[in-house]
CSV table of C-alpha atoms and ligand atoms in Angstrom, one decimal:
chain,number,residue,atom,x,y,z
A,1,MET,CA,-23.5,17.8,-11.6
A,2,ARG,CA,-25.7,14.5,-10.1
A,3,ASN,CA,-25.0,11.0,-10.0
A,4,LYS,CA,-26.5,8.4,-12.5
A,5,ASN,CA,-29.8,8.3,-10.5
A,6,GLY,CA,-30.0,12.2,-10.5
A,7,ASP,CA,-29.1,12.5,-6.8
A,8,ARG,CA,-26.7,15.0,-5.4
A,9,PRO,CA,-23.8,13.3,-3.8
A,10,SER,CA,-23.4,12.4,0.0
A,11,ALA,CA,-19.8,12.6,-0.6
A,12,ILE,CA,-17.3,13.2,-3.3
A,13,VAL,CA,-14.2,11.3,-3.3
A,14,VAL,CA,-10.8,12.6,-5.2
A,15,GLY,CA,-8.4,10.3,-6.7
A,16,GLY,CA,-9.3,7.4,-8.6
A,17,GLY,CA,-6.1,5.3,-7.2
A,18,PRO,CA,-6.7,2.2,-5.3
A,19,ALA,CA,-7.7,3.8,-2.0
A,20,GLY,CA,-9.8,6.3,-3.6
A,21,LEU,CA,-11.9,3.7,-5.6
A,22,THR,CA,-12.1,1.5,-2.7
A,23,ALA,CA,-13.8,4.7,-0.8
A,24,ALA,CA,-16.3,5.4,-3.2
A,25,ILE,CA,-17.4,1.7,-3.7
A,26,THR,CA,-17.7,1.3,-0.2
A,27,LEU,CA,-20.1,4.3,0.2
A,28,ALA,CA,-21.9,3.5,-3.1
A,29,VAL,CA,-22.8,-0.3,-2.1
A,30,ALA,CA,-24.5,1.2,1.2
A,31,GLY,CA,-26.7,3.1,-1.0
A,32,LEU,CA,-24.9,6.4,-0.6
A,33,ALA,CA,-25.2,8.7,-3.7
A,34,THR,CA,-21.5,9.0,-4.2
A,35,ALA,CA,-19.0,10.9,-6.8
A,36,LEU,CA,-15.5,10.2,-7.5
A,37,VAL,CA,-13.2,12.8,-9.5
A,38,GLY,CA,-9.8,11.1,-10.7
A,39,LYS,CA,-7.2,12.4,-13.3
A,40,ARG,CA,-5.5,9.4,-14.8
A,41,PRO,CA,-1.8,8.8,-13.9
A,42,ALA,CA,1.2,10.3,-15.7
A,43,HIS,CA,2.8,6.8,-16.2
A,44,PRO,CA,1.5,3.3,-16.0
A,45,ASP,CA,1.5,1.6,-12.4
A,46,ASN,CA,3.9,-1.6,-13.1
A,47,ARG,CA,4.2,-2.4,-9.3
A,48,THR,CA,2.3,-5.2,-7.9
A,49,THR,CA,0.7,-4.9,-4.3
A,50,ALA,CA,0.9,-7.9,-1.5
A,51,LEU,CA,-2.7,-7.7,-0.4
A,52,PHE,CA,-3.1,-9.1,3.5
A,53,ALA,CA,-6.1,-11.1,4.6
A,54,GLY,CA,-8.0,-8.6,5.8
A,55,SER,CA,-7.9,-6.1,2.4
A,56,VAL,CA,-8.6,-9.4,0.7
A,57,THR,CA,-11.7,-10.3,2.9
A,58,ALA,CA,-12.8,-6.5,2.1
A,59,LEU,CA,-12.3,-6.5,-1.5
A,60,GLU,CA,-14.5,-9.9,-1.0
A,61,THR,CA,-17.2,-8.1,0.7
A,62,LEU,CA,-17.2,-5.3,-1.9
A,63,GLY,CA,-17.6,-7.5,-4.6
A,64,VAL,CA,-14.6,-6.7,-6.5
A,65,TRP,CA,-11.8,-9.7,-5.6
A,66,GLU,CA,-13.9,-12.2,-7.6
A,67,LEU,CA,-13.1,-9.8,-10.6
A,68,CYS,CA,-9.3,-10.2,-10.4
A,69,ALA,CA,-8.4,-13.3,-8.2
A,70,ALA,CA,-7.4,-15.1,-10.9
A,71,HIS,CA,-4.2,-12.7,-11.7
A,72,ALA,CA,-3.4,-12.9,-7.5
A,73,SER,CA,-0.7,-15.2,-6.2
A,74,PRO,CA,-1.1,-16.7,-2.9
A,75,LEU,CA,1.9,-15.8,-0.3
A,76,LYS,CA,2.3,-18.6,2.0
A,77,ILE,CA,5.7,-18.1,2.9
A,78,MET,CA,7.7,-15.0,3.9
A,79,ARG,CA,11.7,-14.9,4.1
A,80,ILE,CA,14.1,-12.6,5.4
A,81,VAL,CA,17.8,-13.1,4.5
A,82,ASP,CA,20.6,-11.0,5.6
A,83,ASP,CA,22.4,-10.0,2.6
A,84,THR,CA,24.1,-7.3,4.1
A,85,GLY,CA,27.7,-9.2,4.3
A,86,ARG,CA,28.6,-7.3,7.8
A,87,LEU,CA,29.9,-8.9,10.6
A,88,TRP,CA,27.0,-8.8,12.7
A,89,ARG,CA,24.4,-10.7,10.6
A,90,ALA,CA,20.8,-11.5,11.4
A,91,PRO,CA,19.9,-15.2,10.9
A,92,GLU,CA,17.4,-16.1,8.3
A,93,VAL,CA,13.9,-15.5,9.5
A,94,LYS,CA,11.0,-17.8,7.6
A,95,PHE,CA,7.5,-16.9,8.4
A,96,ASP,CA,4.7,-19.7,7.2
A,97,ALA,CA,1.1,-18.8,7.1
A,98,ASP,CA,0.6,-22.1,8.2
A,99,GLU,CA,2.1,-21.2,12.1
A,100,ILE,CA,-0.9,-19.1,12.4
A,101,ASP,CA,-3.3,-21.2,11.1
A,102,LEU,CA,-3.7,-19.0,7.5
A,103,ASP,CA,-3.6,-20.7,4.0
A,104,ALA,CA,-1.6,-17.6,3.0
A,105,PHE,CA,-1.0,-14.3,4.7
A,106,GLY,CA,-2.4,-12.6,1.8
A,107,TYR,CA,-1.9,-12.4,-2.1
A,108,ASN,CA,0.3,-10.3,-4.4
A,109,ILE,CA,-1.3,-8.8,-7.6
A,110,GLU,CA,-0.3,-6.3,-10.7
A,111,ASN,CA,-1.7,-2.9,-9.6
A,112,ARG,CA,-3.3,-2.7,-13.4
A,113,HIS,CA,-5.3,-5.8,-12.8
A,114,LEU,CA,-6.5,-4.6,-9.3
A,115,ILE,CA,-7.6,-1.1,-10.8
A,116,ALA,CA,-9.2,-2.7,-13.6
A,117,ALA,CA,-11.3,-4.7,-11.1
A,118,LEU,CA,-12.3,-1.9,-9.1
A,119,GLU,CA,-13.0,0.3,-12.0
A,120,GLN,CA,-15.3,-2.1,-13.3
A,121,ARG,CA,-17.4,-2.5,-9.8
A,122,ALA,CA,-17.5,1.0,-9.5
A,123,GLY,CA,-18.7,1.3,-13.0
A,124,ALA,CA,-21.8,-1.2,-12.1
A,125,LEU,CA,-22.8,0.7,-9.2
A,126,ALA,CA,-25.9,3.1,-10.3
A,127,ASN,CA,-25.2,5.6,-7.2
A,128,LEU,CA,-21.6,5.8,-8.0
A,129,ARG,CA,-21.0,9.2,-10.6
A,130,MET,CA,-17.2,8.4,-11.7
A,131,THR,CA,-15.6,11.6,-13.7
A,132,ASP,CA,-12.3,11.5,-15.7
A,133,ASP,CA,-11.1,15.2,-14.7
A,134,GLU,CA,-8.7,17.1,-12.3
A,135,VAL,CA,-9.5,18.9,-9.3
A,136,ARG,CA,-8.0,22.2,-9.7
A,137,SER,CA,-9.5,23.9,-6.1
A,138,VAL,CA,-11.1,22.6,-3.4
A,139,THR,CA,-13.0,25.2,-0.8
A,140,PRO,CA,-14.0,24.4,2.4
A,141,GLY,CA,-17.2,25.8,3.5
A,142,ASP,CA,-19.5,25.2,7.0
A,143,GLU,CA,-22.1,23.1,5.2
A,144,ALA,CA,-20.1,21.5,2.4
A,145,VAL,CA,-16.7,21.4,0.5
A,146,THR,CA,-16.9,23.0,-3.3
A,147,LEU,CA,-14.7,21.4,-5.9
A,148,THR,CA,-13.9,23.3,-9.1
A,149,LEU,CA,-12.8,20.8,-12.0
A,150,LYS,CA,-10.2,21.5,-14.8
A,151,SER,CA,-13.1,20.9,-17.2
A,152,GLY,CA,-15.1,24.2,-15.4
A,153,GLY,CA,-17.7,21.9,-13.6
A,154,LYS,CA,-18.5,22.5,-9.9
A,155,LEU,CA,-19.2,19.8,-7.4
A,156,SER,CA,-20.3,20.0,-3.6
A,157,ALA,CA,-21.0,17.8,-0.8
A,158,PRO,CA,-20.8,17.7,3.0
A,159,LEU,CA,-17.7,15.4,2.8
A,160,VAL,CA,-14.5,15.1,0.6
A,161,ILE,CA,-12.9,12.1,0.8
A,162,ALA,CA,-9.0,12.7,-0.4
A,163,ALA,CA,-7.2,9.7,-2.0
A,164,ASP,CA,-5.4,12.1,-4.0
A,165,GLY,CA,-1.8,10.8,-3.5
A,166,ARG,CA,1.1,12.0,-1.7
A,167,ARG,CA,0.9,15.5,-3.0
A,168,SER,CA,-2.9,15.8,-2.2
A,169,LEU,CA,-4.4,19.4,-3.0
A,170,CYS,CA,-7.0,18.1,-0.8
A,171,ARG,CA,-4.8,17.8,2.3
A,172,GLU,CA,-3.6,21.8,1.6
A,173,ALA,CA,-7.1,22.8,1.2
A,174,ALA,CA,-7.6,21.5,4.6
A,175,GLY,CA,-4.9,23.5,6.4
A,176,ILE,CA,-3.0,20.1,7.0
A,177,ALA,CA,0.3,19.7,7.6
A,178,VAL,CA,2.6,16.9,7.1
A,179,ASN,CA,5.7,15.2,9.1
A,180,GLU,CA,7.9,14.0,6.1
A,181,ARG,CA,11.4,12.8,5.4
A,182,ASP,CA,13.0,11.8,2.2
A,183,TYR,CA,15.2,8.5,2.1
A,184,LYS,CA,18.0,8.6,0.1
A,185,GLN,CA,17.2,5.5,-1.4
A,186,ALA,CA,14.3,4.7,-4.4
A,187,ALA,CA,12.7,1.5,-5.4
A,188,LEU,CA,13.1,0.0,-8.8
A,189,THR,CA,10.2,-1.7,-10.1
A,190,VAL,CA,10.0,-4.7,-12.2
A,191,CYS,CA,7.9,-8.0,-13.1
A,192,LEU,CA,10.0,-10.9,-14.1
A,193,THR,CA,9.3,-14.4,-15.4
A,194,HIS,CA,11.8,-17.1,-14.5
A,195,THR,CA,12.7,-21.3,-14.7
A,196,ARG,CA,12.5,-22.2,-11.3
A,197,PRO,CA,9.0,-22.1,-9.2
A,198,HIS,CA,8.5,-19.8,-6.1
A,199,ARG,CA,6.6,-22.0,-4.3
A,200,ASP,CA,4.1,-19.2,-3.2
A,201,THR,CA,7.2,-17.6,-1.3
A,202,SER,CA,8.2,-14.4,-1.4
A,203,THR,CA,11.8,-13.6,-0.1
A,204,GLU,CA,13.5,-10.2,0.9
A,205,PHE,CA,17.0,-9.9,0.7
A,206,HIS,CA,18.3,-7.1,3.2
A,207,THR,CA,21.2,-5.1,1.5
A,208,PRO,CA,23.1,-2.4,2.4
A,209,SER,CA,21.3,-0.2,0.2
A,210,GLY,CA,17.8,-1.4,1.4
A,211,PRO,CA,15.7,-4.2,1.0
A,212,PHE,CA,15.3,-6.5,-2.3
A,213,THR,CA,12.2,-8.4,-2.5
A,214,LEU,CA,10.5,-11.0,-5.1
A,215,VAL,CA,7.4,-11.3,-4.6
A,216,PRO,CA,5.2,-14.2,-6.3
A,217,LEU,CA,3.1,-13.8,-9.1
A,218,PRO,CA,0.8,-16.6,-10.7
A,219,GLY,CA,2.8,-19.3,-12.6
A,220,LEU,CA,6.4,-18.8,-13.3
A,221,ARG,CA,6.5,-15.2,-12.4
A,222,SER,CA,7.3,-12.7,-9.8
A,223,SER,CA,7.7,-8.9,-9.5
A,224,LEU,CA,10.9,-7.2,-7.8
A,225,VAL,CA,10.9,-4.3,-5.7
A,226,TRP,CA,14.9,-3.2,-5.8
A,227,VAL,CA,15.8,-0.4,-3.3
A,228,LEU,CA,18.9,1.2,-3.6
A,229,ASP,CA,20.5,4.6,-3.7
A,230,PRO,CA,18.8,6.7,-6.4
A,231,ALA,CA,21.8,7.0,-8.6
A,232,GLN,CA,22.6,3.1,-8.2
A,233,ALA,CA,18.9,2.8,-9.6
A,234,ASP,CA,19.2,5.0,-12.3
A,235,ILE,CA,22.3,3.3,-13.7
A,236,ILE,CA,20.5,0.0,-13.1
A,237,LYS,CA,17.2,1.3,-14.7
A,238,ASP,CA,19.1,1.9,-17.9
A,239,LEU,CA,20.6,-1.3,-18.7
A,240,ASN,CA,19.4,-3.3,-21.3
A,241,ASP,CA,17.0,-6.6,-20.3
A,242,ALA,CA,19.8,-8.8,-20.7
A,243,GLU,CA,22.0,-6.7,-18.3
A,244,LEU,CA,19.2,-6.1,-16.1
A,245,ALA,CA,18.2,-10.0,-15.9
A,246,ALA,CA,21.9,-10.9,-14.9
A,247,GLU,CA,22.3,-8.3,-12.2
A,248,ILE,CA,18.9,-9.5,-10.8
A,249,GLU,CA,19.8,-13.0,-10.8
A,250,ARG,CA,23.2,-12.1,-9.4
A,251,ALA,CA,21.4,-10.1,-6.5
A,252,SER,CA,18.9,-13.1,-6.0
A,253,HIS,CA,21.5,-15.6,-6.0
A,254,SER,CA,19.7,-17.6,-8.5
A,255,ILE,CA,17.0,-18.9,-6.3
A,256,LEU,CA,14.4,-18.4,-9.1
A,257,GLY,CA,16.7,-19.9,-11.8
A,258,LYS,CA,17.3,-18.1,-15.4
A,259,ILE,CA,15.6,-14.7,-15.3
A,260,LYS,CA,13.7,-12.8,-18.1
A,261,VAL,CA,12.8,-9.0,-17.4
A,262,GLU,CA,9.4,-8.2,-18.6
A,263,ALA,CA,8.6,-5.0,-20.1
A,264,GLY,CA,8.0,-1.7,-18.0
A,265,ARG,CA,10.1,-0.6,-15.5
A,266,GLY,CA,9.5,2.0,-12.7
A,267,VAL,CA,11.7,3.9,-10.0
A,268,PHE,CA,10.2,5.5,-6.9
A,269,PRO,CA,11.7,7.9,-4.5
A,270,LEU,CA,11.5,6.7,-1.1
A,271,SER,CA,10.0,8.9,1.8
A,272,VAL,CA,8.1,8.9,4.8
A,273,ALA,CA,5.1,11.1,5.8
A,274,THR,CA,2.3,11.4,8.1
A,275,ALA,CA,-0.5,14.1,8.1
A,276,LYS,CA,-0.8,15.8,11.3
A,277,ARG,CA,-4.4,15.2,11.3
A,278,PHE,CA,-6.4,12.2,9.2
A,279,GLY,CA,-9.3,15.1,8.8
A,280,ASP,CA,-10.4,18.6,8.9
A,281,LYS,CA,-13.0,21.1,7.5
A,282,ARG,CA,-14.9,18.1,5.8
A,283,ILE,CA,-12.1,16.5,4.2
A,284,ALA,CA,-10.7,13.4,5.4
A,285,LEU,CA,-7.3,12.1,4.0
A,286,VAL,CA,-7.0,8.1,3.1
A,287,GLY,CA,-4.0,6.4,1.4
A,288,GLU,CA,-1.0,8.2,0.4
A,289,ALA,CA,-2.7,11.8,1.2
A,290,ALA,CA,-2.4,10.3,4.9
A,291,HIS,CA,0.7,8.3,5.2
A,292,VAL,CA,3.5,7.3,3.1
A,293,ILE,CA,5.7,4.6,3.9
A,294,PRO,CA,8.3,2.8,2.1
A,295,PRO,CA,7.5,-0.6,0.3
A,296,ILE,CA,9.1,-2.8,3.2
A,297,GLY,CA,6.5,-5.5,4.5
A,298,ALA,CA,4.3,-4.3,2.0
A,299,GLN,CA,2.0,-2.4,4.6
A,300,GLY,CA,1.2,0.9,2.5
A,301,LEU,CA,-2.0,0.3,0.4
A,302,ASN,CA,-2.8,-2.3,3.1
A,303,LEU,CA,-3.1,0.8,5.5
A,304,GLY,CA,-4.8,2.9,2.7
A,305,LEU,CA,-7.3,0.2,2.3
A,306,ARG,CA,-8.1,0.1,6.0
A,307,ASP,CA,-8.7,4.0,6.1
A,308,ALA,CA,-10.8,3.9,3.2
A,309,ALA,CA,-13.2,1.4,4.9
A,310,GLY,CA,-13.1,3.4,8.5
A,311,ILE,CA,-13.8,6.1,6.9
A,312,GLY,CA,-16.9,4.7,4.8
A,313,GLU,CA,-18.0,2.9,7.9
A,314,LEU,CA,-17.9,6.3,9.9
A,315,ALA,CA,-20.1,8.4,6.8
A,316,ILE,CA,-22.6,5.2,6.3
A,317,ALA,CA,-23.4,5.1,10.0
A,318,ALA,CA,-23.7,9.3,10.2
A,319,HIS,CA,-26.0,9.1,6.7
A,320,ARG,CA,-28.3,6.4,8.7
A,321,ASP,CA,-28.7,8.2,11.9
A,322,GLY,CA,-29.4,11.4,10.2
A,323,GLY,CA,-26.2,13.3,11.0
A,324,ASP,CA,-23.5,15.0,9.7
A,325,LEU,CA,-21.2,13.1,7.4
A,326,GLY,CA,-18.4,15.4,7.4
A,327,GLY,CA,-19.0,16.9,10.5
A,328,GLY,CA,-16.7,17.1,13.6
A,329,ASP,CA,-17.6,14.3,15.2
A,330,VAL,CA,-17.1,11.6,12.1
A,331,LEU,CA,-13.6,13.2,11.6
A,332,ASP,CA,-13.0,12.9,15.1
A,333,ALA,CA,-13.8,9.4,15.5
A,334,TYR,CA,-11.9,8.8,12.2
A,335,GLU,CA,-8.9,10.2,13.5
A,336,LYS,CA,-9.4,7.8,16.8
A,337,MET,CA,-9.5,4.9,14.5
A,338,ARG,CA,-6.8,5.1,12.3
A,339,ARG,CA,-4.0,6.7,14.3
A,340,ALA,CA,-2.4,4.0,16.0
A,341,ASP,CA,-2.7,1.9,13.6
A,342,VAL,CA,-0.7,4.1,10.9
A,343,GLY,CA,1.5,5.2,13.6
A,344,THR,CA,2.9,2.1,14.9
A,345,ARG,CA,3.4,0.8,11.3
A,346,THR,CA,5.3,3.8,10.3
A,347,LEU,CA,7.4,3.4,13.2
A,348,ALA,CA,8.1,0.0,12.7
A,349,ILE,CA,8.9,0.0,8.8
A,350,ASP,CA,11.2,3.4,9.6
A,351,LEU,CA,13.5,1.8,12.0
A,352,LEU,CA,13.8,-1.5,10.5
A,353,ASN,CA,15.1,0.5,7.3
A,354,ARG,CA,17.0,2.7,9.3
A,355,THR,CA,19.0,-0.2,11.0
A,356,LEU,CA,19.5,-1.7,7.6
A,357,LEU,CA,21.5,1.4,6.5
A,358,THR,CA,23.5,2.4,9.5
A,359,ASP,CA,27.1,1.5,9.4
A,360,PHE,CA,26.9,2.1,13.2
A,361,LEU,CA,27.9,-1.4,14.7
A,362,PRO,CA,26.0,-1.8,18.0
A,363,VAL,CA,22.8,-1.0,15.8
A,364,GLN,CA,23.7,-3.9,13.3
A,365,SER,CA,24.1,-6.0,16.3
A,366,LEU,CA,20.7,-5.1,18.0
A,367,ARG,CA,19.2,-5.3,14.6
A,368,GLY,CA,20.5,-8.8,14.3
A,369,LEU,CA,19.4,-9.8,17.9
A,370,GLY,CA,16.0,-8.5,17.2
A,371,LEU,CA,15.5,-10.7,14.3
A,372,TYR,CA,17.3,-13.8,15.9
A,373,MET,CA,14.6,-13.6,18.5
A,374,ILE,CA,12.0,-13.5,16.1
A,375,ASP,CA,13.2,-16.5,14.6
A,376,ARG,CA,13.9,-18.4,17.8
A,377,ILE,CA,10.7,-17.5,20.1
A,378,GLY,CA,7.8,-19.2,18.8
A,379,PRO,CA,5.2,-17.0,20.4
A,380,LEU,CA,7.1,-14.0,19.4
A,381,ARG,CA,7.4,-15.2,15.9
A,382,ARG,CA,3.8,-15.9,15.4
A,383,ALA,CA,2.7,-12.4,17.1
A,384,VAL,CA,4.8,-10.5,14.9
A,385,MET,CA,3.3,-12.5,11.8
A,386,ARG,CA,-0.5,-11.6,13.2
A,387,GLU,CA,0.6,-8.4,13.8
A,388,GLY,CA,2.2,-7.8,10.3
A,389,VAL,CA,-1.1,-9.2,8.7
A,390,ALA,CA,-3.7,-7.5,10.8
A,391,PRO,CA,-3.6,-4.9,13.7
A,392,ALA,CA,-4.1,-6.5,17.1
A,393,ALA,CA,-6.4,-3.0,17.5
A,394,ALA,CA,-9.9,-3.3,15.9
A,395,GLN,CA,-10.2,-3.4,12.1
A,396,PRO,CA,-13.1,-1.6,10.2
A,397,ARG,CA,-15.6,-4.2,9.6
A,398,LEU,CA,-15.5,-4.6,6.0
A,399,MET,CA,-11.9,-6.4,6.8
A,400,ARG,CA,-13.9,-8.8,9.1
A,401,GLY,CA,-16.2,-9.6,6.3
A,402,GLU,CA,-19.2,-7.5,7.6
A,403,ALA,CA,-21.0,-5.7,5.1
A,404,LEU,CA,-22.0,-1.8,5.8
B,1,FAD,C1,7.7,-0.2,-5.2
B,1,FAD,C2,6.3,0.0,-4.3
B,1,FAD,C3,6.0,-1.1,-3.8
B,1,FAD,C4,4.7,-1.0,-3.3
B,1,FAD,N1,4.5,-2.0,-2.9
B,1,FAD,C5,2.9,-2.4,-2.0
B,1,FAD,C6,2.5,-3.7,-1.5
B,1,FAD,O1,3.1,-4.6,-2.0
B,1,FAD,N2,1.5,-3.7,-0.8
B,1,FAD,C7,1.1,-2.4,-0.1
B,1,FAD,O2,-0.1,-2.9,0.8
B,1,FAD,N3,1.8,-1.3,-0.3
B,1,FAD,C8,2.4,-1.3,-1.4
B,1,FAD,N4,3.0,-0.1,-2.0
B,1,FAD,C9,2.3,1.1,-1.7
B,1,FAD,C10,1.1,1.3,-2.2
B,1,FAD,O3,1.6,1.2,-3.7
B,1,FAD,C11,0.7,2.8,-2.3
B,1,FAD,O4,-0.1,2.8,-1.1
B,1,FAD,C12,-0.7,3.3,-3.0
B,1,FAD,O5,-0.3,3.0,-4.3
B,1,FAD,C13,-1.6,4.4,-2.8
B,1,FAD,O6,-2.6,4.1,-3.4
B,1,FAD,P1,-3.7,5.8,-3.2
B,1,FAD,O7,-4.6,5.3,-3.9
B,1,FAD,O8,-3.3,6.4,-1.8
B,1,FAD,O9,-2.6,6.8,-4.1
B,1,FAD,P2,-2.2,6.8,-5.8
B,1,FAD,O10,-2.3,5.4,-6.3
B,1,FAD,O11,-1.5,7.8,-5.9
B,1,FAD,O12,-3.8,7.6,-6.4
B,1,FAD,C14,-3.9,9.1,-6.2
B,1,FAD,C15,-4.7,9.0,-7.2
B,1,FAD,O13,-5.1,10.1,-7.4
B,1,FAD,C16,-5.1,11.3,-8.9
B,1,FAD,N5,-5.2,12.5,-8.4
B,1,FAD,C17,-3.9,13.5,-8.3
B,1,FAD,N6,-4.4,14.7,-7.9
B,1,FAD,C18,-5.4,14.7,-8.3
B,1,FAD,C19,-6.6,16.1,-8.7
B,1,FAD,N7,-6.1,17.0,-8.1
B,1,FAD,N8,-7.7,15.6,-9.3
B,1,FAD,C20,-8.1,14.2,-9.6
B,1,FAD,N9,-7.4,13.5,-9.1
B,1,FAD,C21,-6.2,13.4,-8.7
B,1,FAD,C22,-4.0,10.5,-9.5
B,1,FAD,O14,-3.9,10.9,-10.5
B,1,FAD,C23,-4.0,9.4,-9.2
B,1,FAD,O15,-4.6,8.4,-9.5
B,1,FAD,C24,4.3,0.1,-2.6
B,1,FAD,C25,4.7,1.2,-2.7
B,1,FAD,C26,5.6,1.4,-3.9
B,1,FAD,C27,6.4,3.0,-3.9
C-alpha cells in the first residue's frame, strides 16, 4: 500500500483520534511519507477539550488551528470552588491568566470541530495517506512492523505510532503492560446554553462525588463534565431535558442563569492507566494508548498532543540523519522525553481526585490547607498555574512554535 505520492510509508499511525491525527500531520508536514489507519469511533464524541497554550501553538504551527479557532472560546479565569459541604472546606481558588502574563490559559473547543480541522489538514497533505479501516493484527519484526487490516490489506513500516486509544491493540502487540486502576466514578458530558455570560471563566465545583466543571464555549454556551458515582450518572443521564437542566442549575448554584441542555449526552467510566514503557518493538505509544487520566484539570489530550509532537520530533530527526525511525535509540529517547511529564501529572490528578473522595478528616483538612496556601501565596499560585499550563521541563519543539 502506497501514499498519495506513491512512496512506501516511513511511519504508520494507527488511530484517527486527535492524538493520532496530530502525530500523522507532524510527520507529513516535515515531508515524511506517512500512513494513518483509523476506524471510526462507535459513538459521536460530544466532549469538548480545553487546550492549553502550548497545544494551541503546536496546532497553529501545523496549520490546524486556523481551521477551527472560530469555534473555540478563551479560558481566562479558572475557579475551584469547594462544594463538598464538609467541615474542613477549602477556600475558593481563582487563577487568572493575567497573573502569569498570558491572554488566556488556553481555549475550549468541541472535539467534533477539533477533529474536523485535523482531518481537513491531514486530507490536504500529499504525503499522508489516510485509510478508513480497522487494524486486526500487528506483527513486529526486525526491520518493520506489519499490520493486517480488516479489509485484508497489509501495511508495513519501520515505525508504528500507536494512537489506538485506551484498549490499544498495538500496545498489546509490543508486549507493553499497563498499571491501571478503575475509579468508582463516571463523567457525564453535555453542552449547554445559558442566560448569563460565562465571562471566559471555567468553574470547577469540587463535590463529594468528584468535580462538576463548567467550561466556556463561544457565546452563551458552556460544556459540562460532571463526575458522579456510576449508578447516579446513569440515573441523571436518563432524565428528560427539562429535568436535567434543573439538576444542572441546582448543582451550579445558577451561576450561569437559566440552563438549556443541547442534544447529545455521554457517560465515560473513569480510570487511571500508565503504560510501563512508551515504546518497544518499533511501536511508540501516544495519547490514551500510553496514559489515561481522569478529566480533572484538563490534562489528558494536552499530554497526548505533547506525545505526538515528541515522537514526531525524534522520528523526523532520525529520518534526516539517515537513522532508523523505529530503532531503540528513538524509542529510548522518546521514553526519556515523556516519562516525567506523564508521571507527575498522573500523580497530581490522582491525588487530587482521591483527596476529594475520601471521608478521612485529616486528608480532607490537608487538601483544604493545600488549596488555602495556593490561594494565599502568590508565587506558589503562579508556579501552579505555569505548571498546569505547561511542564517546567523541556517541551517538544512544536509546543514552542518551532516548525520541524
Ligand atoms: C469527560 C472527559 C473530558 C475530557 N476533557 C479534556 C480536556 O478538557 N482537556 C484535555 O486535554 N483532555 C481531556 N480529556 C481527555 C481526552 O478526551 C483524551 O485524552 C483524548 O480523547 C484521547 O485521544 P486519543 O487520540 O489518544 O484517543 P481516542 O480519541 O480514543 O482515539 C483512538 C482512535 O483509535 C481508533 N482505533 C482504536 N483501535 C483501532 C484499530 N484497531 N484500528 C484502527 N483504529 C483504531 C478509535 O476508533 C479512535 O478513533 C477528557 C476526557 C474525558 C473522558
